[in-house]
Amino acid sequence: MSPSPFLPPSTIGILGGGQLGRMLALEARRAGYQVAIFTDERPGCPAGQMATFEFNASYDDKSALARFLSKVDVVTAEFENIPDVCLQAVEAEKPLRPSRKAIHTTQHREREKLFLREKGIACAEFRIIENLAQLDKAISELGRPCVIKTAAFGYDGKGQCKVTADTDLATAWQAFEGHHAVVEQWVPFVCEISVVGARSVDGRMAVHGVIENEHAHHILDLSISPARVNSAIQDQALDLWEAVATGLDYVGTMAVEMFVTADGKVLVNEIAPRPHNSGHYSIDACLSNQFQQQLRAICGLTLGDPSQHTPAVMINLLGDVWPEPQVHPDWSPVLNHPRAKLHLYDKAEARAKRKMGHINVLGDSIEEALESAQQIKRALGMI
Ligand code: AMP
């Protein structure tokens, strides 16, 4: 029998202080839960602003963690790069959902790739390397182009280097010296997609559907949902998401980013053990959004209906759109649009490439939503 669910006014503990924690905290508080944030950011961080309690300390600060743990009923994470000592300390005291094992596997590319290989889940061919000789061997086996990625703490294209026909391997390796890295075959993809969904304590799954993603400088720029891909691609993508969620014995909201190749194959690129930027459209376009699903899953409740009711395009807002670090652009083109929804994360200062917010644009069709999104981007000086 499943343990009893956590109901309001239980306290949800969130590791991490960013926008994903903020949006979970908003949903939790709306439903009458209390929220405790544990973050190494300063007080008043995006998630802390919405929390009932905020703990600001290093992730390995045992006494601060003990105080946090004494306040909470269940714990989740809003980002994956959390030191393992912290995850272990949490899991020893309170239910941690997703588990330490799921976070530990997906926070590190080497472990993530080995998990995919072990489960037979389709992804780009890769080798794990730790020196120049192994890089040389990997490239001779995989061919060029390839991409070298740091095993630990990489995101949004950070810690990556593309190896093309004329790349000198010794020079390329310099940035990775002393670290483990993954060398991956370059995938000449026709589009990038993702699937965001949730898995409950009793193993039931509910996904929002397939999302089409456009990146600029390795950072998500635009998400289009539903994705403009055929049903064979959709089926593969949904099957891959399920295989990952089941393989990790996952509890919570999880995203899987994927490549679609010219010959109609879908390959897993990355797993995010949390809600995802590409799933933000669900806040305004789905019956239950990715944060509500996360809340339900971690509390041991039945998942909500994830269906999408309206076509949507999400525009990511990076700090580059702000004229100055503390001066906002004129938001009236968004706020005056009848089908656009502005979401800002209230970060203290805008910096280039920093995720500051997003806009969900709805339409009767994807074409209509895309047209409105283009108009809004133009009005904000983004194009
Ligand atoms: P990642 O940080 O691994 O998600 O990579 C960031 C972006 O780099 C992806 O969204 C792709 O646009 C691109 N990329 C990463 N790996 C590959 C690959 N093996 N082949 C082609 N493009 C890639």
mmCIF file of C-alpha atoms and ligand atoms in Angstrom:
data_model
loop_
_atom_site.group_PDB
_atom_site.id
_atom_site.type_symbol
_atom_site.label_atom_id
_atom_site.label_comp_id
_atom_site.label_asym_id
_atom_site.label_seq_id
_atom_site.Cartn_x
_atom_site.Cartn_y
_atom_site.Cartn_z
ATOM 1 C CA MET A 1 0.000 0.000 0.000
ATOM 2 C CA SER A 2 1.299 3.514 -0.800
ATOM 3 C CA PRO A 3 2.156 5.739 2.181
ATOM 4 C CA SER A 4 -0.397 8.470 2.936
ATOM 5 C CA PRO A 5 -0.126 11.534 0.747
ATOM 6 C CA PHE A 6 1.065 14.926 1.973
ATOM 7 C CA LEU A 7 -1.875 17.319 2.085
ATOM 8 C CA PRO A 8 -2.048 21.046 2.874
ATOM 9 C CA PRO A 9 -0.739 22.547 5.106
ATOM 10 C CA SER A 10 2.285 20.179 4.813
ATOM 11 C CA THR A 11 5.591 21.855 4.077
ATOM 12 C CA ILE A 12 7.309 21.234 0.741
ATOM 13 C CA GLY A 13 11.095 21.507 0.935
ATOM 14 C CA ILE A 14 12.843 22.702 -2.226
ATOM 15 C CA LEU A 15 16.598 22.477 -2.793
ATOM 16 C CA GLY A 16 17.577 25.441 -4.958
ATOM 17 C CA GLY A 17 16.505 29.064 -5.170
ATOM 18 C CA GLY A 18 15.935 29.702 -8.886
ATOM 19 C CA GLN A 19 12.923 30.255 -11.108
ATOM 20 C CA LEU A 20 11.895 26.601 -11.212
ATOM 21 C CA GLY A 21 11.644 26.583 -7.418
ATOM 22 C CA ARG A 22 9.768 29.870 -7.593
ATOM 23 C CA MET A 23 7.127 28.497 -9.957
ATOM 24 C CA LEU A 24 6.741 25.322 -7.855
ATOM 25 C CA ALA A 25 6.437 27.462 -4.706
ATOM 26 C CA LEU A 26 3.717 29.571 -6.370
ATOM 27 C CA GLU A 27 1.666 26.468 -7.179
ATOM 28 C CA ALA A 28 2.228 24.952 -3.754
ATOM 29 C CA ARG A 29 1.228 28.093 -1.879
ATOM 30 C CA ARG A 30 -1.791 28.594 -4.084
ATOM 31 C CA ALA A 31 -2.937 25.136 -3.000
ATOM 32 C CA GLY A 32 -2.364 25.936 0.682
ATOM 33 C CA TYR A 33 0.975 24.198 1.233
ATOM 34 C CA GLN A 34 3.868 25.790 3.085
ATOM 35 C CA VAL A 35 7.189 26.027 1.281
ATOM 36 C CA ALA A 36 10.739 25.947 2.628
ATOM 37 C CA ILE A 37 13.595 26.828 0.277
ATOM 38 C CA PHE A 38 17.183 25.752 0.896
ATOM 39 C CA THR A 39 19.627 27.632 -1.297
ATOM 40 C CA ASP A 40 23.201 28.861 -1.399
ATOM 41 C CA GLU A 41 21.907 32.077 -2.980
ATOM 42 C CA ARG A 42 21.340 35.240 -0.971
ATOM 43 C CA PRO A 43 18.012 35.942 0.791
ATOM 44 C CA GLY A 44 15.310 37.151 -1.575
ATOM 45 C CA CYS A 45 16.267 34.841 -4.448
ATOM 46 C CA PRO A 46 13.500 34.049 -6.995
ATOM 47 C CA ALA A 47 12.204 30.998 -5.084
ATOM 48 C CA GLY A 48 12.798 32.527 -1.650
ATOM 49 C CA GLN A 49 10.458 35.422 -2.462
ATOM 50 C CA MET A 50 7.568 32.960 -2.723
ATOM 51 C CA ALA A 51 8.532 30.717 0.185
ATOM 52 C CA THR A 52 7.194 30.518 3.717
ATOM 53 C CA PHE A 53 10.711 29.795 5.025
ATOM 54 C CA GLU A 54 14.053 30.475 3.373
ATOM 55 C CA PHE A 55 17.354 28.889 4.436
ATOM 56 C CA ASN A 56 20.449 30.462 2.912
ATOM 57 C CA ALA A 57 23.511 28.299 3.439
ATOM 58 C CA SER A 58 25.981 26.139 1.635
ATOM 59 C CA TYR A 59 24.603 22.753 0.513
ATOM 60 C CA ASP A 60 27.061 20.978 2.807
ATOM 61 C CA ASP A 61 26.189 23.033 5.908
ATOM 62 C CA LYS A 62 24.965 20.217 8.152
ATOM 63 C CA SER A 63 23.372 22.343 10.862
ATOM 64 C CA ALA A 64 21.472 24.542 8.377
ATOM 65 C CA LEU A 65 20.305 21.403 6.575
ATOM 66 C CA ALA A 66 19.148 19.910 9.883
ATOM 67 C CA ARG A 67 17.080 23.042 10.604
ATOM 68 C CA PHE A 68 15.578 22.904 7.095
ATOM 69 C CA LEU A 69 14.814 19.187 7.443
ATOM 70 C CA SER A 70 13.084 19.707 10.773
ATOM 71 C CA LYS A 71 10.612 22.051 9.014
ATOM 72 C CA VAL A 72 9.712 20.014 5.930
ATOM 73 C CA ASP A 73 7.558 16.956 5.191
ATOM 74 C CA VAL A 74 8.858 16.074 1.727
ATOM 75 C CA VAL A 75 11.778 17.396 -0.327
ATOM 76 C CA THR A 76 12.406 17.961 -4.023
ATOM 77 C CA ALA A 77 15.107 19.719 -6.039
ATOM 78 C CA GLU A 78 14.733 22.518 -8.553
ATOM 79 C CA PHE A 79 18.153 21.956 -10.106
ATOM 80 C CA GLU A 80 20.370 18.911 -10.347
ATOM 81 C CA ASN A 81 23.821 20.173 -9.477
ATOM 82 C CA ILE A 82 23.424 19.534 -5.772
ATOM 83 C CA PRO A 83 26.361 17.975 -3.913
ATOM 84 C CA ASP A 84 25.798 14.326 -3.121
ATOM 85 C CA VAL A 85 26.464 14.835 0.609
ATOM 86 C CA CYS A 86 23.414 17.078 0.699
ATOM 87 C CA LEU A 87 21.219 14.603 -1.179
ATOM 88 C CA GLN A 88 22.335 11.817 1.168
ATOM 89 C CA ALA A 89 21.643 13.909 4.263
ATOM 90 C CA VAL A 90 18.168 14.775 2.986
ATOM 91 C CA GLU A 91 17.295 11.231 1.980
ATOM 92 C CA ALA A 92 18.335 9.906 5.392
ATOM 93 C CA GLU A 93 15.717 12.112 7.087
ATOM 94 C CA LYS A 94 12.796 12.807 4.748
ATOM 95 C CA PRO A 95 11.288 11.488 1.499
ATOM 96 C CA LEU A 96 13.363 12.941 -1.356
ATOM 97 C CA ARG A 97 11.459 12.912 -4.668
ATOM 98 C CA PRO A 98 12.974 12.318 -7.189
ATOM 99 C CA SER A 99 15.396 10.059 -5.317
ATOM 100 C CA ARG A 100 19.059 10.773 -4.693
ATOM 101 C CA LYS A 101 19.838 7.999 -7.179
ATOM 102 C CA ALA A 102 17.805 9.640 -9.980
ATOM 103 C CA ILE A 103 19.387 13.063 -9.329
ATOM 104 C CA HIS A 104 22.877 11.598 -8.928
ATOM 105 C CA THR A 105 22.571 9.731 -12.245
ATOM 106 C CA THR A 106 21.313 12.706 -14.231
ATOM 107 C CA GLN A 107 23.532 15.431 -12.740
ATOM 108 C CA HIS A 108 26.580 13.948 -14.440
ATOM 109 C CA ARG A 109 26.822 13.269 -18.179
ATOM 110 C CA GLU A 110 28.985 10.191 -17.799
ATOM 111 C CA ARG A 111 26.556 8.519 -15.397
ATOM 112 C CA GLU A 112 23.599 9.675 -17.493
ATOM 113 C CA LYS A 113 25.045 8.259 -20.719
ATOM 114 C CA LEU A 114 25.977 4.961 -19.048
ATOM 115 C CA PHE A 115 22.419 4.714 -17.706
ATOM 116 C CA LEU A 116 21.030 5.247 -21.239
ATOM 117 C CA ARG A 117 23.404 2.629 -22.663
ATOM 118 C CA GLU A 118 22.571 0.126 -19.919
ATOM 119 C CA LYS A 119 18.825 0.528 -20.531
ATOM 120 C CA GLY A 120 19.225 0.387 -24.318
ATOM 121 C CA ILE A 121 17.725 3.878 -24.729
ATOM 122 C CA ALA A 122 18.588 5.505 -28.089
ATOM 123 C CA CYS A 123 21.172 8.319 -27.885
ATOM 124 C CA ALA A 124 24.151 9.561 -29.920
ATOM 125 C CA GLU A 125 27.173 7.211 -30.006
ATOM 126 C CA PHE A 126 29.653 8.225 -27.320
ATOM 127 C CA ARG A 127 32.868 7.397 -25.494
ATOM 128 C CA ILE A 128 33.948 8.347 -21.960
ATOM 129 C CA ILE A 129 37.470 9.746 -21.919
ATOM 130 C CA GLU A 130 39.956 11.223 -19.462
ATOM 131 C CA ASN A 131 43.064 12.043 -21.509
ATOM 132 C CA LEU A 132 44.275 13.127 -24.932
ATOM 133 C CA ALA A 133 45.159 9.598 -26.077
ATOM 134 C CA GLN A 134 41.597 8.471 -25.332
ATOM 135 C CA LEU A 135 40.219 11.519 -27.154
ATOM 136 C CA ASP A 136 42.327 10.632 -30.171
ATOM 137 C CA LYS A 137 41.064 7.028 -30.122
ATOM 138 C CA ALA A 138 37.425 8.120 -29.599
ATOM 139 C CA ILE A 139 37.533 10.517 -32.537
ATOM 140 C CA SER A 140 39.102 7.913 -34.785
ATOM 141 C CA GLU A 141 36.291 5.507 -33.887
ATOM 142 C CA LEU A 142 33.380 7.970 -33.972
ATOM 143 C CA GLY A 143 34.586 10.165 -36.855
ATOM 144 C CA ARG A 144 34.178 13.944 -37.198
ATOM 145 C CA PRO A 145 32.270 16.060 -36.354
ATOM 146 C CA CYS A 146 31.966 15.198 -32.674
ATOM 147 C CA VAL A 147 31.361 17.189 -29.545
ATOM 148 C CA ILE A 148 33.352 16.971 -26.311
ATOM 149 C CA LYS A 149 31.300 17.704 -23.183
ATOM 150 C CA THR A 150 32.472 17.908 -19.573
ATOM 151 C CA ALA A 151 31.056 15.068 -17.510
ATOM 152 C CA ALA A 152 30.121 17.270 -14.556
ATOM 153 C CA PHE A 153 28.148 20.491 -14.186
ATOM 154 C CA GLY A 154 27.478 21.245 -17.852
ATOM 155 C CA TYR A 155 24.322 22.982 -19.027
ATOM 156 C CA ASP A 156 23.121 25.220 -21.851
ATOM 157 C CA GLY A 157 26.130 24.309 -23.958
ATOM 158 C CA LYS A 158 28.645 25.231 -21.236
ATOM 159 C CA GLY A 159 31.770 23.077 -21.136
ATOM 160 C CA GLN A 160 31.383 21.919 -24.724
ATOM 161 C CA CYS A 161 33.675 21.915 -27.729
ATOM 162 C CA LYS A 162 32.808 20.859 -31.256
ATOM 163 C CA VAL A 163 35.480 18.854 -33.069
ATOM 164 C CA THR A 164 35.284 19.524 -36.788
ATOM 165 C CA ALA A 165 37.493 18.422 -39.699
ATOM 166 C CA ASP A 166 40.268 20.894 -38.881
ATOM 167 C CA THR A 167 40.137 20.937 -35.051
ATOM 168 C CA ASP A 168 43.499 20.234 -33.414
ATOM 169 C CA LEU A 169 42.726 17.660 -30.710
ATOM 170 C CA ALA A 170 45.579 18.653 -28.375
ATOM 171 C CA THR A 171 44.318 22.258 -28.338
ATOM 172 C CA ALA A 172 40.700 21.177 -27.907
ATOM 173 C CA TRP A 173 41.632 18.899 -24.998
ATOM 174 C CA GLN A 174 43.327 21.702 -23.011
ATOM 175 C CA ALA A 175 40.001 22.968 -21.627
ATOM 176 C CA PHE A 176 39.115 19.476 -20.360
ATOM 177 C CA GLU A 177 42.523 18.464 -18.924
ATOM 178 C CA GLY A 178 42.206 16.720 -15.572
ATOM 179 C CA HIS A 179 38.478 16.012 -15.997
ATOM 180 C CA HIS A 180 36.305 13.236 -17.288
ATOM 181 C CA ALA A 181 34.545 14.082 -20.519
ATOM 182 C CA VAL A 182 32.044 12.530 -22.891
ATOM 183 C CA VAL A 183 32.791 12.546 -26.628
ATOM 184 C CA GLU A 184 29.632 12.317 -28.632
ATOM 185 C CA GLN A 185 28.994 11.873 -32.322
ATOM 186 C CA TRP A 186 27.538 15.016 -33.865
ATOM 187 C CA VAL A 187 23.862 14.492 -34.704
ATOM 188 C CA PRO A 188 22.808 16.322 -37.882
ATOM 189 C CA PHE A 189 19.344 16.857 -36.437
ATOM 190 C CA VAL A 190 16.387 18.319 -38.334
ATOM 191 C CA CYS A 191 14.846 19.556 -35.114
ATOM 192 C CA GLU A 192 15.153 19.406 -31.352
ATOM 193 C CA ILE A 193 12.217 18.314 -29.244
ATOM 194 C CA SER A 194 11.508 17.597 -25.606
ATOM 195 C CA VAL A 195 8.953 15.715 -23.582
ATOM 196 C CA VAL A 196 7.953 16.886 -20.124
ATOM 197 C CA GLY A 197 5.873 14.697 -17.878
ATOM 198 C CA ALA A 198 5.471 13.363 -14.391
ATOM 199 C CA ARG A 199 5.589 9.967 -12.695
ATOM 200 C CA SER A 200 3.781 9.304 -9.462
ATOM 201 C CA VAL A 201 4.873 7.351 -6.388
ATOM 202 C CA ASP A 202 2.846 4.379 -7.652
ATOM 203 C CA GLY A 203 4.490 4.491 -11.092
ATOM 204 C CA ARG A 204 1.711 6.111 -13.120
ATOM 205 C CA MET A 205 2.819 8.519 -15.819
ATOM 206 C CA ALA A 206 1.275 11.607 -17.419
ATOM 207 C CA VAL A 207 3.070 13.561 -20.144
ATOM 208 C CA HIS A 208 2.189 16.923 -21.608
ATOM 209 C CA GLY A 209 3.089 15.963 -25.193
ATOM 210 C CA VAL A 210 5.950 16.691 -27.558
ATOM 211 C CA ILE A 211 7.486 20.178 -27.635
ATOM 212 C CA GLU A 212 9.582 21.640 -30.477
ATOM 213 C CA ASN A 213 12.555 23.691 -29.324
ATOM 214 C CA GLU A 214 14.654 26.326 -31.039
ATOM 215 C CA HIS A 215 17.948 27.321 -29.431
ATOM 216 C CA ALA A 216 20.102 30.395 -29.886
ATOM 217 C CA HIS A 217 23.720 30.250 -28.656
ATOM 218 C CA HIS A 218 22.941 26.863 -27.029
ATOM 219 C CA ILE A 219 20.168 28.400 -24.880
ATOM 220 C CA LEU A 220 16.478 27.734 -25.405
ATOM 221 C CA ASP A 221 14.963 30.602 -27.384
ATOM 222 C CA LEU A 222 11.504 29.425 -28.427
ATOM 223 C CA SER A 223 9.313 26.404 -27.650
ATOM 224 C CA ILE A 224 6.414 25.447 -29.857
ATOM 225 C CA SER A 225 3.742 23.132 -28.569
ATOM 226 C CA PRO A 226 2.450 20.836 -29.892
ATOM 227 C CA ALA A 227 5.586 20.089 -31.926
ATOM 228 C CA ARG A 228 5.155 20.005 -35.697
ATOM 229 C CA VAL A 229 6.321 16.404 -36.040
ATOM 230 C CA ASN A 230 4.556 13.307 -37.368
ATOM 231 C CA SER A 231 2.961 10.647 -35.204
ATOM 232 C CA ALA A 232 5.848 8.180 -35.657
ATOM 233 C CA ILE A 233 8.228 10.763 -34.156
ATOM 234 C CA GLN A 234 5.775 11.541 -31.376
ATOM 235 C CA ASP A 235 5.424 7.878 -30.488
ATOM 236 C CA GLN A 236 9.197 7.388 -30.322
ATOM 237 C CA ALA A 237 9.601 10.503 -28.174
ATOM 238 C CA LEU A 238 6.893 9.448 -25.714
ATOM 239 C CA ASP A 239 8.313 5.904 -25.543
ATOM 240 C CA LEU A 240 11.792 7.299 -24.800
ATOM 241 C CA TRP A 241 10.426 9.510 -22.011
ATOM 242 C CA GLU A 242 8.666 6.518 -20.457
ATOM 243 C CA ALA A 243 11.759 4.332 -20.721
ATOM 244 C CA VAL A 244 13.835 6.991 -18.935
ATOM 245 C CA ALA A 245 11.217 7.622 -16.226
ATOM 246 C CA THR A 246 10.736 3.920 -15.572
ATOM 247 C CA GLY A 247 14.472 3.172 -15.736
ATOM 248 C CA LEU A 248 15.179 5.811 -13.086
ATOM 249 C CA ASP A 249 12.175 4.734 -10.992
ATOM 250 C CA TYR A 250 11.424 8.410 -11.161
ATOM 251 C CA VAL A 251 9.004 10.364 -8.959
ATOM 252 C CA GLY A 252 8.248 13.968 -9.907
ATOM 253 C CA THR A 253 8.323 16.052 -13.079
ATOM 254 C CA MET A 254 11.067 15.189 -15.560
ATOM 255 C CA ALA A 255 12.077 16.468 -18.982
ATOM 256 C CA VAL A 256 13.939 14.635 -21.721
ATOM 257 C CA GLU A 257 15.526 16.655 -24.530
ATOM 258 C CA MET A 258 15.871 14.836 -27.841
ATOM 259 C CA PHE A 259 17.156 15.154 -31.399
ATOM 260 C CA VAL A 260 15.105 14.210 -34.465
ATOM 261 C CA THR A 261 17.243 12.981 -37.366
ATOM 262 C CA ALA A 262 16.559 13.339 -41.086
ATOM 263 C CA ASP A 263 15.687 9.632 -41.333
ATOM 264 C CA GLY A 264 12.991 9.960 -38.677
ATOM 265 C CA LYS A 265 14.846 8.630 -35.625
ATOM 266 C CA VAL A 266 14.641 10.184 -32.183
ATOM 267 C CA LEU A 267 17.709 10.199 -29.904
ATOM 268 C CA VAL A 268 17.903 11.297 -26.270
ATOM 269 C CA ASN A 269 20.222 14.268 -25.716
ATOM 270 C CA GLU A 270 19.753 15.143 -22.060
ATOM 271 C CA ILE A 271 17.606 14.338 -19.041
ATOM 272 C CA ALA A 272 16.510 17.058 -16.603
ATOM 273 C CA PRO A 273 15.343 15.624 -13.258
ATOM 274 C CA ARG A 274 12.949 18.542 -12.689
ATOM 275 C CA PRO A 275 10.520 20.789 -14.556
ATOM 276 C CA HIS A 276 12.084 22.310 -17.645
ATOM 277 C CA ASN A 277 12.224 25.609 -19.475
ATOM 278 C CA SER A 278 10.548 24.010 -22.499
ATOM 279 C CA GLY A 279 7.602 22.967 -20.299
ATOM 280 C CA HIS A 280 6.714 26.505 -19.201
ATOM 281 C CA TYR A 281 4.001 26.729 -21.882
ATOM 282 C CA SER A 282 2.060 24.228 -19.753
ATOM 283 C CA ILE A 283 1.354 26.966 -17.180
ATOM 284 C CA ASP A 284 -1.063 28.667 -19.565
ATOM 285 C CA ALA A 285 -1.821 25.976 -22.137
ATOM 286 C CA CYS A 286 -2.419 22.736 -20.205
ATOM 287 C CA LEU A 287 -5.102 21.605 -17.769
ATOM 288 C CA SER A 288 -2.409 20.754 -15.194
ATOM 289 C CA ASN A 289 0.962 22.414 -15.571
ATOM 290 C CA GLN A 290 4.395 20.882 -14.996
ATOM 291 C CA PHE A 291 4.714 22.430 -11.500
ATOM 292 C CA GLN A 292 1.272 21.258 -10.390
ATOM 293 C CA GLN A 293 2.240 17.781 -11.584
ATOM 294 C CA GLN A 294 5.532 17.981 -9.688
ATOM 295 C CA LEU A 295 3.640 18.964 -6.551
ATOM 296 C CA ARG A 296 1.128 16.138 -6.941
ATOM 297 C CA ALA A 297 3.830 13.566 -7.678
ATOM 298 C CA ILE A 298 6.095 14.463 -4.756
ATOM 299 C CA CYS A 299 3.125 14.622 -2.369
ATOM 300 C CA GLY A 300 2.101 11.097 -3.349
ATOM 301 C CA LEU A 301 -1.132 12.214 -4.999
ATOM 302 C CA THR A 302 -2.800 11.151 -8.242
ATOM 303 C CA LEU A 303 -1.414 13.104 -11.200
ATOM 304 C CA GLY A 304 -3.580 15.736 -12.860
ATOM 305 C CA ASP A 305 -4.753 15.773 -16.468
ATOM 306 C CA PRO A 306 -1.736 17.035 -18.467
ATOM 307 C CA SER A 307 -3.677 17.683 -21.713
ATOM 308 C CA GLN A 308 -2.985 20.810 -23.682
ATOM 309 C CA HIS A 309 -6.097 22.917 -24.340
ATOM 310 C CA THR A 310 -4.610 25.656 -26.554
ATOM 311 C CA PRO A 311 -1.667 25.798 -29.009
ATOM 312 C CA ALA A 312 1.198 27.796 -27.514
ATOM 313 C CA VAL A 313 4.576 29.325 -28.188
ATOM 314 C CA MET A 314 6.954 30.184 -25.353
ATOM 315 C CA ILE A 315 9.478 32.975 -25.776
ATOM 316 C CA ASN A 316 12.414 32.856 -23.387
ATOM 317 C CA LEU A 317 13.480 36.206 -21.961
ATOM 318 C CA LEU A 318 17.213 36.504 -21.344
ATOM 319 C CA GLY A 319 18.907 39.441 -19.659
ATOM 320 C CA ASP A 320 19.962 40.698 -23.088
ATOM 321 C CA VAL A 321 16.429 42.105 -23.547
ATOM 322 C CA TRP A 322 16.903 44.486 -20.580
ATOM 323 C CA PRO A 323 18.316 47.872 -21.670
ATOM 324 C CA GLU A 324 20.289 48.076 -18.410
ATOM 325 C CA PRO A 325 20.811 45.633 -15.531
ATOM 326 C CA GLN A 326 18.035 47.216 -13.453
ATOM 327 C CA VAL A 327 15.948 48.861 -16.165
ATOM 328 C CA HIS A 328 13.104 46.797 -17.581
ATOM 329 C CA PRO A 329 12.082 46.930 -21.224
ATOM 330 C CA ASP A 330 8.621 48.370 -21.909
ATOM 331 C CA TRP A 331 6.354 45.374 -21.335
ATOM 332 C CA SER A 332 3.201 46.996 -22.755
ATOM 333 C CA PRO A 333 3.307 45.067 -26.091
ATOM 334 C CA VAL A 334 3.087 41.844 -24.064
ATOM 335 C CA LEU A 335 0.674 43.038 -21.399
ATOM 336 C CA ASN A 336 -1.659 44.606 -23.979
ATOM 337 C CA HIS A 337 -1.792 41.449 -26.066
ATOM 338 C CA PRO A 338 -4.990 39.509 -25.327
ATOM 339 C CA ARG A 339 -3.322 36.101 -25.635
ATOM 340 C CA ALA A 340 0.146 36.701 -24.215
ATOM 341 C CA LYS A 341 1.140 35.971 -20.617
ATOM 342 C CA LEU A 342 4.193 37.531 -19.021
ATOM 343 C CA HIS A 343 6.154 35.553 -16.418
ATOM 344 C CA LEU A 344 9.065 37.342 -14.736
ATOM 345 C CA TYR A 345 11.350 35.748 -12.159
ATOM 346 C CA ASP A 346 12.197 38.975 -10.280
ATOM 347 C CA LYS A 347 15.967 38.469 -10.388
ATOM 348 C CA ALA A 348 17.860 41.348 -8.848
ATOM 349 C CA GLU A 349 19.871 42.160 -11.939
ATOM 350 C CA ALA A 350 19.673 41.388 -15.650
ATOM 351 C CA ARG A 351 22.840 39.931 -17.139
ATOM 352 C CA ALA A 352 23.529 38.736 -20.667
ATOM 353 C CA LYS A 353 22.244 35.174 -21.224
ATOM 354 C CA ARG A 354 20.647 35.044 -17.749
ATOM 355 C CA LYS A 355 17.133 33.589 -17.750
ATOM 356 C CA MET A 356 14.916 36.429 -16.505
ATOM 357 C CA GLY A 357 11.438 35.318 -17.527
ATOM 358 C CA HIS A 358 9.333 33.968 -20.349
ATOM 359 C CA ILE A 359 6.223 34.822 -22.324
ATOM 360 C CA ASN A 360 3.563 32.286 -23.242
ATOM 361 C CA VAL A 361 1.690 33.232 -26.395
ATOM 362 C CA LEU A 362 -1.515 31.351 -27.142
ATOM 363 C CA GLY A 363 -3.355 31.019 -30.464
ATOM 364 C CA ASP A 364 -6.127 29.111 -32.191
ATOM 365 C CA SER A 365 -3.350 27.450 -34.186
ATOM 366 C CA ILE A 366 0.428 27.190 -33.913
ATOM 367 C CA GLU A 367 0.720 29.490 -36.942
ATOM 368 C CA GLU A 368 -1.328 32.171 -35.177
ATOM 369 C CA ALA A 369 0.641 31.818 -31.932
ATOM 370 C CA LEU A 370 3.920 31.973 -33.872
ATOM 371 C CA GLU A 371 2.814 35.120 -35.676
ATOM 372 C CA SER A 372 1.880 36.832 -32.395
ATOM 373 C CA ALA A 373 5.186 35.687 -30.882
ATOM 374 C CA GLN A 374 7.105 37.246 -33.786
ATOM 375 C CA GLN A 375 5.183 40.523 -33.331
ATOM 376 C CA ILE A 376 5.990 40.580 -29.617
ATOM 377 C CA LYS A 377 9.654 39.777 -30.191
ATOM 378 C CA ARG A 378 9.848 42.597 -32.719
ATOM 379 C CA ALA A 379 8.174 45.044 -30.338
ATOM 380 C CA LEU A 380 10.669 44.107 -27.599
ATOM 381 C CA GLY A 381 13.595 44.603 -29.988
ATOM 382 C CA MET A 382 14.494 40.898 -29.844
ATOM 383 C CA ILE A 383 14.548 40.600 -33.653
HETATM 384 P P1 AMP B 1 23.436 20.167 -24.221
HETATM 385 O O1 AMP B 1 24.021 21.102 -23.208
HETATM 386 O O2 AMP B 1 24.069 18.824 -24.252
HETATM 387 O O3 AMP B 1 21.935 20.098 -24.149
HETATM 388 O O4 AMP B 1 23.735 20.831 -25.643
HETATM 389 C C1 AMP B 1 23.271 22.109 -25.966
HETATM 390 C C2 AMP B 1 22.927 22.178 -27.428
HETATM 391 O O5 AMP B 1 24.084 21.847 -28.249
HETATM 392 C C3 AMP B 1 21.865 21.183 -27.877
HETATM 393 O O6 AMP B 1 20.587 21.665 -27.596
HETATM 394 C C4 AMP B 1 22.181 21.072 -29.362
HETATM 395 O O7 AMP B 1 21.664 22.183 -30.069
HETATM 396 C C5 AMP B 1 23.688 21.126 -29.411
HETATM 397 N N1 AMP B 1 24.253 19.762 -29.334
HETATM 398 C C6 AMP B 1 24.654 19.122 -28.216
HETATM 399 N N2 AMP B 1 25.087 17.867 -28.507
HETATM 400 C C7 AMP B 1 24.948 17.699 -29.838
HETATM 401 C C8 AMP B 1 25.219 16.606 -30.735
HETATM 402 N N3 AMP B 1 25.734 15.446 -30.335
HETATM 403 N N4 AMP B 1 24.937 16.807 -32.038
HETATM 404 C C9 AMP B 1 24.422 17.985 -32.478
HETATM 405 N N5 AMP B 1 24.151 19.046 -31.683
HETATM 406 C C10 AMP B 1 24.419 18.918 -30.385
#
